[in-house]
Coordinates of C-alpha atoms in Angstrom, one line a residue:
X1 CA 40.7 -3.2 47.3
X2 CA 39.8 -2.8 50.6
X3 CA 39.8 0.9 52.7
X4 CA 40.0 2.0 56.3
X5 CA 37.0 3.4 57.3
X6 CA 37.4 4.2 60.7
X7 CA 40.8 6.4 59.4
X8 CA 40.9 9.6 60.9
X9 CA 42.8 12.4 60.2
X10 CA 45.9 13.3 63.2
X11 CA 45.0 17.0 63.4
X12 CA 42.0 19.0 64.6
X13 CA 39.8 18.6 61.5
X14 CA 38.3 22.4 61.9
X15 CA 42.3 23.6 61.7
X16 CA 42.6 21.3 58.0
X17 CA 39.4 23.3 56.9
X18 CA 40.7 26.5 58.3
X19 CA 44.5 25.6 56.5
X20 CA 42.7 24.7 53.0
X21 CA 40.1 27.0 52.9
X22 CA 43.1 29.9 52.9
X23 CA 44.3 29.2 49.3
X24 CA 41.0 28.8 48.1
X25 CA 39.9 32.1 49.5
X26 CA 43.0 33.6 47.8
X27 CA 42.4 32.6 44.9
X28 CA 38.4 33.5 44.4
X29 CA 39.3 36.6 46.1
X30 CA 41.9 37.1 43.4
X31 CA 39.5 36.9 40.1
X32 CA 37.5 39.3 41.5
X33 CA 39.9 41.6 42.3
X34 CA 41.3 41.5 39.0
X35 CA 37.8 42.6 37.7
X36 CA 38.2 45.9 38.8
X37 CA 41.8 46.6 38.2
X38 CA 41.5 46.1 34.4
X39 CA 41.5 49.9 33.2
X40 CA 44.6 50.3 35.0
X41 CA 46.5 47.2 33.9
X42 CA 45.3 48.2 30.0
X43 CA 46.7 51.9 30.6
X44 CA 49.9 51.1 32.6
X45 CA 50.8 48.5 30.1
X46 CA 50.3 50.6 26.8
X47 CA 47.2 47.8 25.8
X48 CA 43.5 48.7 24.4
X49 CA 40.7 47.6 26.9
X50 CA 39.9 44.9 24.5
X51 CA 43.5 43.2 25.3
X52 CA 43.5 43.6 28.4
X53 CA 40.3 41.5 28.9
X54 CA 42.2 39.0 28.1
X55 CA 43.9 39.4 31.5
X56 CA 40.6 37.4 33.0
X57 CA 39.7 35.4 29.7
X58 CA 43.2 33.9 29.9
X59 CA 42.9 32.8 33.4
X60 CA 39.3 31.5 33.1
X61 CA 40.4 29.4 30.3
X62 CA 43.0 28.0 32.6
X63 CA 41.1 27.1 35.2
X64 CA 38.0 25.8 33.5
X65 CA 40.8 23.5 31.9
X66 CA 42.3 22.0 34.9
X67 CA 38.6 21.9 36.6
X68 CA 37.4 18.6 35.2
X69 CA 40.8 16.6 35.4
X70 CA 42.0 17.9 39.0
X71 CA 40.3 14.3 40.6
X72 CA 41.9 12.5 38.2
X73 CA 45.3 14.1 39.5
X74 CA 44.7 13.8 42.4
X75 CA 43.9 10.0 42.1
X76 CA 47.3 9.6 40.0
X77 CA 49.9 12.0 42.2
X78 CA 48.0 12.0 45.3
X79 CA 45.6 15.2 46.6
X80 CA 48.1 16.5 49.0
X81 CA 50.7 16.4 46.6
X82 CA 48.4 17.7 44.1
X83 CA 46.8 20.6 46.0
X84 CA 50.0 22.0 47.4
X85 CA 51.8 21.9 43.8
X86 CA 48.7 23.9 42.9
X87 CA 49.5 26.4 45.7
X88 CA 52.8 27.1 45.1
X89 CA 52.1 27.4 40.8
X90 CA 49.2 30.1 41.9
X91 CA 51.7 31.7 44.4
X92 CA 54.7 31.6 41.8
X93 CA 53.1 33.3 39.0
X94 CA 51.3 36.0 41.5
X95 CA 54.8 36.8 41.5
X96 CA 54.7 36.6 37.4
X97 CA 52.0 38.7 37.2
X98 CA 53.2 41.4 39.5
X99 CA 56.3 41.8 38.0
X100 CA 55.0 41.5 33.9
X101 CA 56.8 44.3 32.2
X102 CA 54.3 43.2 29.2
X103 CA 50.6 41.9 28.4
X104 CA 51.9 39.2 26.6
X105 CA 54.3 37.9 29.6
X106 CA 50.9 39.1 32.0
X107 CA 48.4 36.9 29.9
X108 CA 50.9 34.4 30.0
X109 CA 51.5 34.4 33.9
X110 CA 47.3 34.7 33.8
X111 CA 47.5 31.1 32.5
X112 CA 49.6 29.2 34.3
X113 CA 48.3 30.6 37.6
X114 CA 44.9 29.9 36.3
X115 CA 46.1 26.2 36.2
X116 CA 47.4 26.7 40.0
X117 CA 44.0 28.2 41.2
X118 CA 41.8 26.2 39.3
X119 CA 42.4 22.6 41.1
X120 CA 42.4 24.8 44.4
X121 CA 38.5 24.1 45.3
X122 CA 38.0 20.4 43.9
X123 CA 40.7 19.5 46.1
X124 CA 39.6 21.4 49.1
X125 CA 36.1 20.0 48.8
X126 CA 37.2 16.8 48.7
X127 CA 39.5 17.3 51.8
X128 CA 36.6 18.4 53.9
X129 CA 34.7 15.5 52.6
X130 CA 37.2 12.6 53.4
X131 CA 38.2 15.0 56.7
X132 CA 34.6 14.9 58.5
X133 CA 31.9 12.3 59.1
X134 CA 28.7 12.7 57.3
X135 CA 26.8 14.3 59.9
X136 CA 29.5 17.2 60.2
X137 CA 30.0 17.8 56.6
X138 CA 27.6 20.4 56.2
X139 CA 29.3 23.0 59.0
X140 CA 32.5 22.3 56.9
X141 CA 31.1 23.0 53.9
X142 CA 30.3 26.3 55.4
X143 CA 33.4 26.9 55.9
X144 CA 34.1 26.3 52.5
X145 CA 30.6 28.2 51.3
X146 CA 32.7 31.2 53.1
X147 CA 35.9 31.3 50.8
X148 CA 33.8 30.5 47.5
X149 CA 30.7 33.1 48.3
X150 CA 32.5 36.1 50.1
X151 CA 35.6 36.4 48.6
X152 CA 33.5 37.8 45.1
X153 CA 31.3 39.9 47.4
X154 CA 34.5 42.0 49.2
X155 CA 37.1 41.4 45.7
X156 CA 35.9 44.5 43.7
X157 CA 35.7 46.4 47.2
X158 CA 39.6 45.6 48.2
X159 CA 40.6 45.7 44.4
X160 CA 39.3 49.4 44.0
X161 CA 41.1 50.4 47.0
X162 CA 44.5 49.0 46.3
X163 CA 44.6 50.1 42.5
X164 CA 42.9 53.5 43.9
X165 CA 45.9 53.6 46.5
X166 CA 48.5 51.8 45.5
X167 CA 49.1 50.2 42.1
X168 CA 47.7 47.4 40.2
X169 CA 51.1 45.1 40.8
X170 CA 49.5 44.8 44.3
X171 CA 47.0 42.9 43.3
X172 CA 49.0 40.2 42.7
X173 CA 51.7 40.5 45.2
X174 CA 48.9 40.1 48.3
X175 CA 48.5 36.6 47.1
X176 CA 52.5 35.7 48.3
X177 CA 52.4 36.0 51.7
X178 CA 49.0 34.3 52.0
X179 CA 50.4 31.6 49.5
X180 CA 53.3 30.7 51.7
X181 CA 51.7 30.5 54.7
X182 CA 49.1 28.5 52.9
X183 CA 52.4 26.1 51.8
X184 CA 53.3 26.1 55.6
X185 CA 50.5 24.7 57.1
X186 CA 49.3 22.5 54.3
X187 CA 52.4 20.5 54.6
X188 CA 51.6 20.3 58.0
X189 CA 48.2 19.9 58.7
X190 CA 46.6 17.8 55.6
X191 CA 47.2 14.4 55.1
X192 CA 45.9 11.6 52.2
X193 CA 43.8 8.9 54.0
X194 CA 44.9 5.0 53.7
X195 CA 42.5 4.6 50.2
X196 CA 44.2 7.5 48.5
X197 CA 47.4 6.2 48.8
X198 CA 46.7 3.1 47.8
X199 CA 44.5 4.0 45.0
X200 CA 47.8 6.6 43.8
X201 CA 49.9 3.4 44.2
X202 CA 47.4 1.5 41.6
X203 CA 46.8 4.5 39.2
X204 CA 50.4 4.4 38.6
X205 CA 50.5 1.2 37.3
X206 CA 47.2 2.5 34.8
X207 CA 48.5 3.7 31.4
X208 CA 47.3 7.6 30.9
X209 CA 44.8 7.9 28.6
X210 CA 45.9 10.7 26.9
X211 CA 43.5 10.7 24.8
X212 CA 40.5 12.2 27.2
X213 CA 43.2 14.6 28.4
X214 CA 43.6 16.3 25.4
X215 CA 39.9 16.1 24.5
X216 CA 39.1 17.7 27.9
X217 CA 41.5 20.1 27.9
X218 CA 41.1 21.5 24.3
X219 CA 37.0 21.3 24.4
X220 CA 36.7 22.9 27.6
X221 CA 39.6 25.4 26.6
X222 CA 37.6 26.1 23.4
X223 CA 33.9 26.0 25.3
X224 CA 35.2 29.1 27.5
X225 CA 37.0 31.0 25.0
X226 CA 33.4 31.1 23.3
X227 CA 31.6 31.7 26.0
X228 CA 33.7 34.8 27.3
X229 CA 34.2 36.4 24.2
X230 CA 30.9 35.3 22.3
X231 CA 28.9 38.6 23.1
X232 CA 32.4 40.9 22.2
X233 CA 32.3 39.6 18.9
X234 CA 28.7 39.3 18.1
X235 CA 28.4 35.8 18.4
X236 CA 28.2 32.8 15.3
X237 CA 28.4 35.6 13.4
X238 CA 32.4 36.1 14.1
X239 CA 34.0 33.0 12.3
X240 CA 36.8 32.3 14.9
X241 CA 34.0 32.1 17.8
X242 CA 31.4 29.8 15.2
X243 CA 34.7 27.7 14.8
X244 CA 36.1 27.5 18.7
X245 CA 31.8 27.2 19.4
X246 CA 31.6 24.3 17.3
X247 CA 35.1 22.2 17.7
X248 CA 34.2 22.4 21.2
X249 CA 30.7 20.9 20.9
X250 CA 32.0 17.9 18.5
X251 CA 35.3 17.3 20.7
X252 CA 33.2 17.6 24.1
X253 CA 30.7 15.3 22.8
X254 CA 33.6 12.5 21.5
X255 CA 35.3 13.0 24.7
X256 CA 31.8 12.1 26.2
X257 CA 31.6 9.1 24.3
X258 CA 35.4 8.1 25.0
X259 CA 34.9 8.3 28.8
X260 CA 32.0 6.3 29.3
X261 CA 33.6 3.3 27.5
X262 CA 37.1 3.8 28.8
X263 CA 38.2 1.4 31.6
X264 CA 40.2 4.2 34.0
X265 CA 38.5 7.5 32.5
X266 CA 40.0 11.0 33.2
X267 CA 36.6 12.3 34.1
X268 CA 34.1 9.4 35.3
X269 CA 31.1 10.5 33.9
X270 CA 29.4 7.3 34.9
X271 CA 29.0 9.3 38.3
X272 CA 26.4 11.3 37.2
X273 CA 24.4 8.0 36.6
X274 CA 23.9 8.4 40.6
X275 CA 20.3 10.6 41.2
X276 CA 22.1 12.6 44.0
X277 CA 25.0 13.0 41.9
X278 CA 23.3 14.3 38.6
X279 CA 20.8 16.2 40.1
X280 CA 23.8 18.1 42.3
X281 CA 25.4 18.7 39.3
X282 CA 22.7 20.3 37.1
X283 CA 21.8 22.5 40.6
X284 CA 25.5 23.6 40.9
X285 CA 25.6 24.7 37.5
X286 CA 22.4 27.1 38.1
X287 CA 23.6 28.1 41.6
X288 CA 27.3 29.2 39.3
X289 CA 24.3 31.1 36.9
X290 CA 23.2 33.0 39.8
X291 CA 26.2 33.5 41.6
X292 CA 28.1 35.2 39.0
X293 CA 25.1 36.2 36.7
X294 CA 23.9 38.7 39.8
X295 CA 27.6 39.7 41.3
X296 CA 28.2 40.9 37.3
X297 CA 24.5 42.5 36.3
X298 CA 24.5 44.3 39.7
X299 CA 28.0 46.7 39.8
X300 CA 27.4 46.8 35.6
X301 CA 24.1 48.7 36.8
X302 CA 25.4 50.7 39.3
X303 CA 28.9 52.3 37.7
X304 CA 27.1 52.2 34.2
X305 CA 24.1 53.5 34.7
X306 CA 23.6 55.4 38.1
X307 CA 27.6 56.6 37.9
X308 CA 29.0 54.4 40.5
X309 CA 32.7 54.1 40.8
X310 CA 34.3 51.0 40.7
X311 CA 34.9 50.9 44.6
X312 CA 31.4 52.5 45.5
X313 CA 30.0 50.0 43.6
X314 CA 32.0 47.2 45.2
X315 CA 30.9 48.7 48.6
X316 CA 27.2 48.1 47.6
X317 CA 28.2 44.5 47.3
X318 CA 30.4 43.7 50.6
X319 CA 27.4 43.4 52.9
X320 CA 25.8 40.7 51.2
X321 CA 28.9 39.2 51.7
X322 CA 28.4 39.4 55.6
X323 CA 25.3 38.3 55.3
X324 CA 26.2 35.2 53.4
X325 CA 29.2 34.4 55.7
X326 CA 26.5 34.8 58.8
X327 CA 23.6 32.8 56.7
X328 CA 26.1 29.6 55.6
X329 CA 27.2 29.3 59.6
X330 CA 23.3 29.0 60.2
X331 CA 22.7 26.5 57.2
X332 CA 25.6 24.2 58.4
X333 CA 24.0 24.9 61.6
X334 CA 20.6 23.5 60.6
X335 CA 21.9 20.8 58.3
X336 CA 21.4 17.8 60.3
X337 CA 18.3 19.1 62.1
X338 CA 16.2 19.9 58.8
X339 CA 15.5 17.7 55.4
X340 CA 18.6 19.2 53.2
X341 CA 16.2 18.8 50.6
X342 CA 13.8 21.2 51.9
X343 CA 16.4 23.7 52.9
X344 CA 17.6 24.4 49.1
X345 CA 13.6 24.7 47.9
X346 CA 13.7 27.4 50.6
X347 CA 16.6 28.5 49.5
X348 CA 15.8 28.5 45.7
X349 CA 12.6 30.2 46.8
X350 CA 14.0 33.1 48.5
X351 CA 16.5 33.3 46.0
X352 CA 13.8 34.2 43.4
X353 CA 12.2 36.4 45.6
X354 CA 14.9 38.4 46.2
X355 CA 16.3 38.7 42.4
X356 CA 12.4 39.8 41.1
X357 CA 12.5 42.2 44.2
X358 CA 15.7 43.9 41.9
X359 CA 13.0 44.3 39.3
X360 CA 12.0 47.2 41.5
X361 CA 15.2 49.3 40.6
X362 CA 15.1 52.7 38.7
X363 CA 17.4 55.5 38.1
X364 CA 16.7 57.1 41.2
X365 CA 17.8 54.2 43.0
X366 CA 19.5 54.9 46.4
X367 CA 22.9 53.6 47.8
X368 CA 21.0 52.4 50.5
X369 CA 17.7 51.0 49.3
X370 CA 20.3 49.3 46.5
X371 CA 22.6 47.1 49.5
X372 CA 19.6 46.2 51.4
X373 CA 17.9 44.9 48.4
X374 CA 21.4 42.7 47.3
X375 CA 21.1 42.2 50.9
X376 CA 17.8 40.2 50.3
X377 CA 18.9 38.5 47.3
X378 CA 22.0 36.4 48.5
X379 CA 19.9 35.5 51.9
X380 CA 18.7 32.1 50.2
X381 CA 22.3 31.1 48.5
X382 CA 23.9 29.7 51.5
X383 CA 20.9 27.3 51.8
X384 CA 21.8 26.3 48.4
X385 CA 25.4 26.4 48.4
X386 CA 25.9 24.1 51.8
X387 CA 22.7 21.3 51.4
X388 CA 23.8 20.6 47.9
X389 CA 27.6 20.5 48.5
X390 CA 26.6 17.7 51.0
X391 CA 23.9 15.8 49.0
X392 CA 26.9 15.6 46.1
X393 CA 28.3 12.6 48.2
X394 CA 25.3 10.1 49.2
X395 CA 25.6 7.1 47.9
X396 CA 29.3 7.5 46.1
X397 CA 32.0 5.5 46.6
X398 CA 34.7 6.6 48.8
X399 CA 37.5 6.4 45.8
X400 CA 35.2 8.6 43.9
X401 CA 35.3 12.1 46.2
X402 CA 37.9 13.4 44.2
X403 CA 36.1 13.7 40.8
X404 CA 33.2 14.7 43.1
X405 CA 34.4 17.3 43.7
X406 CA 36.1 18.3 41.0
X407 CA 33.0 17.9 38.5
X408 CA 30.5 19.6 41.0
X409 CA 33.2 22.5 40.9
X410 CA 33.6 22.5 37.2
X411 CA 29.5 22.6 36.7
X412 CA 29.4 26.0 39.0
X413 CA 32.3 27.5 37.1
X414 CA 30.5 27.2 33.8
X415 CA 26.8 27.8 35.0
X416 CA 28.9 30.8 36.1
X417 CA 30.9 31.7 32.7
X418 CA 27.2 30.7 30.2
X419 CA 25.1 32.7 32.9
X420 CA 27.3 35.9 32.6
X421 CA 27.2 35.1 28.5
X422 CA 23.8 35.0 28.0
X423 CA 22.9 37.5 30.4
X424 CA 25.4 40.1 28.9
X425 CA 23.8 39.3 25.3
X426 CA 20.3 39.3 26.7
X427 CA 20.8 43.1 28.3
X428 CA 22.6 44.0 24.8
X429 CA 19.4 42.4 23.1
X430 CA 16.3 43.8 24.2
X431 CA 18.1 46.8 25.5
X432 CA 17.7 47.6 21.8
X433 CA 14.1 46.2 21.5
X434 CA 13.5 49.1 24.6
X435 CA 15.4 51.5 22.4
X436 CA 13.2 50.8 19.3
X437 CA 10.0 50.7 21.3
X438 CA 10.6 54.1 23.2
X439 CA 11.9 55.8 20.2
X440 CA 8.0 55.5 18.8
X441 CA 7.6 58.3 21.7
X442 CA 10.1 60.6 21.6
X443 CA 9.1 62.6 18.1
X444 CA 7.5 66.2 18.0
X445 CA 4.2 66.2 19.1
X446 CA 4.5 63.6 21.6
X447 CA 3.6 66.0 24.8
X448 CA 6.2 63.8 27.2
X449 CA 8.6 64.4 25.1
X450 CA 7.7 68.6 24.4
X451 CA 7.6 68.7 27.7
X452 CA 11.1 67.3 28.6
X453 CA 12.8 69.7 25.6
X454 CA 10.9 72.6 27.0
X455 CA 12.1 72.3 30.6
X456 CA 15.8 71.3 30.1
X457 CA 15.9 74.2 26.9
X458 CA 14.5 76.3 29.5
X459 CA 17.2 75.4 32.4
X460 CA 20.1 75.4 29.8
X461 CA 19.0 79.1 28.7
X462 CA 18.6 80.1 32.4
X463 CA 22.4 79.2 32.5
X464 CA 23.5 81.7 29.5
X465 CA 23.0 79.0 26.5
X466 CA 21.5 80.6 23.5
X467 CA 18.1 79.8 22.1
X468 CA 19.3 77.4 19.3
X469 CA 22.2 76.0 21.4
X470 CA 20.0 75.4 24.0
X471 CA 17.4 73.4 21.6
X472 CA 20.2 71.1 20.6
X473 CA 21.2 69.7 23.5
X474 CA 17.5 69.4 24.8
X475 CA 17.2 66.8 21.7
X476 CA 20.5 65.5 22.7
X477 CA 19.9 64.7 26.6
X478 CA 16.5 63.3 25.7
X479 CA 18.3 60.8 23.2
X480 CA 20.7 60.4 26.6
X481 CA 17.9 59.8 28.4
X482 CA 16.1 57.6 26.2
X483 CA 19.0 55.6 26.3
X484 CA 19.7 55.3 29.4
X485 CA 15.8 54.3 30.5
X486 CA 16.2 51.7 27.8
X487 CA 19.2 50.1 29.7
X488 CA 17.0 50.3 32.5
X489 CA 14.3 48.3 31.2
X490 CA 16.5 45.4 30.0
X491 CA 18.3 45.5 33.6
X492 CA 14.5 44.2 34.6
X493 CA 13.8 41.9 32.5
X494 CA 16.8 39.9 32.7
X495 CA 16.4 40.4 37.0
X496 CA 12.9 38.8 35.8
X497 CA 13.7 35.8 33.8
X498 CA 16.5 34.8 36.5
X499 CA 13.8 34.7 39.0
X500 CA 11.4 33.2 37.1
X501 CA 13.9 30.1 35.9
X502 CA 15.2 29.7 39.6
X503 CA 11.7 29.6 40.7
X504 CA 10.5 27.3 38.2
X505 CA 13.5 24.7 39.3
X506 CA 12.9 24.8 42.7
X507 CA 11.0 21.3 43.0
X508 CA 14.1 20.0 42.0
X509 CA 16.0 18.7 44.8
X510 CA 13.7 17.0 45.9
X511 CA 14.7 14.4 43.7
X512 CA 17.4 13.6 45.4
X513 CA 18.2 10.8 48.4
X514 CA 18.8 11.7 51.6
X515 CA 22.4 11.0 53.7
X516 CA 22.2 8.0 55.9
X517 CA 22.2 9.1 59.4
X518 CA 25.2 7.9 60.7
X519 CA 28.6 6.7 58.8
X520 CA 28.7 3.6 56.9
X521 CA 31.8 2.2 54.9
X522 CA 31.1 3.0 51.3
X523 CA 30.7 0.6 48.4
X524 CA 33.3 -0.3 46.4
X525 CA 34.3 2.1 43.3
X526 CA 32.2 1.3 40.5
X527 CA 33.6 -0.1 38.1
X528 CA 36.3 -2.1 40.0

């Protein structure tokens, strides 16, 4: 088969990234916004908080479903096709999910627009790839970088402030306009190159191996499930998640071994053969640990333990956002001037700096000193996010970009989805060891703890408590308290052991190959 190389697109390339990095702004934006409107949905729709997490378990699901298979789609019905049938089911079912009289008819909207959004960013990725030479990749990845990083930064800030102001419904019907004029300029502005069509043409005369599909789409589906409701229900020791845990390790592990031998696989797992390639991948999925772990464990620590508010605590996030936005223009900036290698050791490096710097937090902690530290944290991600979203693509075939990008995207989702698992089980784990530990010190005799019963007794009599009333609740604040410094300690150590594991895997990209300097026309698909 034989492509056009020299093919460029008829519009302005930065107005394609502009046009398709709308949609996939919308829909990050929207996850995270849904975060914060949960309490509200549960209590407007008569549901327990426990059902109404669903509302984002539902959706994840979805998406982490339709994740792996978008190239494949995109191969078979072509990526503009594709992407803007993506738009409009995400758009459509905003609509749903505004208008749910029900949490049943919600979780089901939930679904299908998690379908839509999920093939959103594989297909934009793969746009910008096929859009702009090598040497220009990197400043429209950081375009890209934008939409994926910021939109989770300023989502719990906007989300709090519509449900705060308006009603939850809102937070689905913002997505309509931004959907249509998404539509609008998609069908304008993007276009399928000359080796898409053709390779569409030949797909079609493939037979579907339906097979992988429905091994993908039940392991992953299952994979998620355990991994977002695994802590909830205490783990292997619930036996619907030991059953979804382990169906989804033997039908992941079949569909592994189905793919590689299958002539026209779903997902081409043969890609991650490539050193750049499998490296990337295994780098995306910790970037998606990070990403998520730190936008989660941060606002959990703030509203839970200092008394934040879900929009205060949204507030402390936003900046980093700016900060990101201002840092990926700089590391598209400095792409083709420095090693890419080097830049995502340096950003790996600052990365752990700045999360063992959070090790420094305490009770006491102030709104200020707390932004200017997630400041510091998310200075290094951009120098991450943009180097490796370029290095994904040395030395692949051109009729490969597709499952590129859609496998790169799937690895960040669920280095996202386990990171937020384990760490939530990790801070429920030795929050208890912390609780055991400091219990040994809060008995009678210990003078600490006389001392703290003395002075609140003391405080709570000054205030018209009796004696004996007043010597109950001293024991009772102390247990508070005791609690609460417990928490504390966990929040630490998990800040710890992220930095320490990033740290520990920054030599990694150097591993990988470097782009070539200038364009040259591609191999031919392995395989073919």
């Amino acid at each position: 088969m034989s492509y056009d190389h020299n093919w460029k697109p008829r519009h302005n390339p930065w107005a394609i990234a502009l046009t398709v990095t709308l949609a996939t702004f919308m829909e990050v934006l929207d996850t995270s916004i849904a975060n914060v409107a949960l309490p509200h949905i549960a209590g407007s729709l008569g549901a327990s908080q426990e059902e109404a997490t669903w509302v984002l378990t539902s959706y994840l699901v979805a998406s982490a479903i339709i994740l792996p298979i978008s190239g494949w789609l995109s191969n078979r019905f072509g990526r503009k096709r594709f992407y803007m049938a993506c738009v409009i089911l995400f758009t459509a079912c905003s609509f749903l999910c505004g208008i749910a009289p029900s949490m049943p008819i919600l979780i089901l909207a939930r679904v299908l627009q998690g379908l839509g959004g999920g093939g959103l960013a594989p297909s934009e990725q793969a746009i910008l790839a096929d859009t702009f030479p090598v040497e220009k990749r990197g400043q429209a990845f950081a375009v890209y970088g934008m939409a994926v990083v910021v939109a989770p930064a300023i989502g719990p800030t906007l989300g709090g402030w519509i449900t705060d102001n308006y009603n939850w419904h809102w937070i689905f019907f913002i997505n309509i306009p931004v959907g249509l004029l998404s539509l609008w300029l998609s069908n304008q502005m993007v276009e399928d190159p000359p080796y898409l069509k053709a390779r569409a043409e030949e797909a079609h005369r493939q037979p579907v191996d339906f097979m992988g599909l429905g091994l993908v789409a039940v392991g992953v589906g299952l994979l998620e499930f355990t991994l977002d409701k695994g802590q909830e229900k205490d783990w292997f020791s619930d036996p619907m998640i030991r059953a979804a845990g382990i169906t989804a390790a033997a039908l992941l592990l079949f569909f592994a071994w189905w793919e590689w031998r299958h002539p026209d696989p779903i997902v081409d797992l043969k890609l991650l053969k490539n050193r750049n390639f499998g490296t990337a991948v295994f780098l995306q999925l910790v970037l998606g640990m990070v990403l998520f772990g730190s936008t989660v464990l941060i606002p959990q620590y703030l509203q839970v333990l200092l008394g934040y508010t879900a929009e205060r605590a949204g507030l402390v996030l936003s900046p980093a956002g700016f900060v990101m936005m201002v840092g990926m223009a700089v590391a598209g900036r400095s792409l083709g001037k420095i090693d890419p290698r080097a830049l995502v050791v340096m950003g790996y490096v600052a990365t752990a700096a700045g999360i063992y710097n959070l090790t420094r937090l305490d009770l006491n902690a102030a709104y200020g000193t707390v932004t200017l530290w997630r400041m510091a944290q998310v200075i290094g991600l951009p120098f991450i996010f943009i180097p490796i979203s370029t290095l994904n693509y040395v030395g692949v075939p051109q009729a490969k970009m597709n499952q590129i990008s859609s496998l790169s995207n799937f690895a960040r989702n669920l280095g996202g989805s386990a990171g937020t698992a384990l760490l939530t089980t990790f801070l429920a784990r030795t929050a208890q060891t912390h609780q055991a530990q400091l219990a040994m010190n809060t008995v009678p005799g210990s003078p600490g703890y006389e001392n703290y019963i003395t002075r609140v007794a003391t405080i709570l009599r000054d205030h018209g408590t009796s004696a004996a009333q007043a010597a109950q609740m001293s024991m009772g604040r102390a247990y508070q308290e005791m609690l609460r410094q417990a928490q504390m300690l966990s929040y630490k150590n998990a800040f710890f052991v992220l930095a320490v594991v990033i740290l520990m895997l920054s030599p990694l990209p150097l591993m990988m190959r470097l782009p070539p300097k200038k364009q040259k026309p591609a191999p031919e698909a392995m395989g073919h």
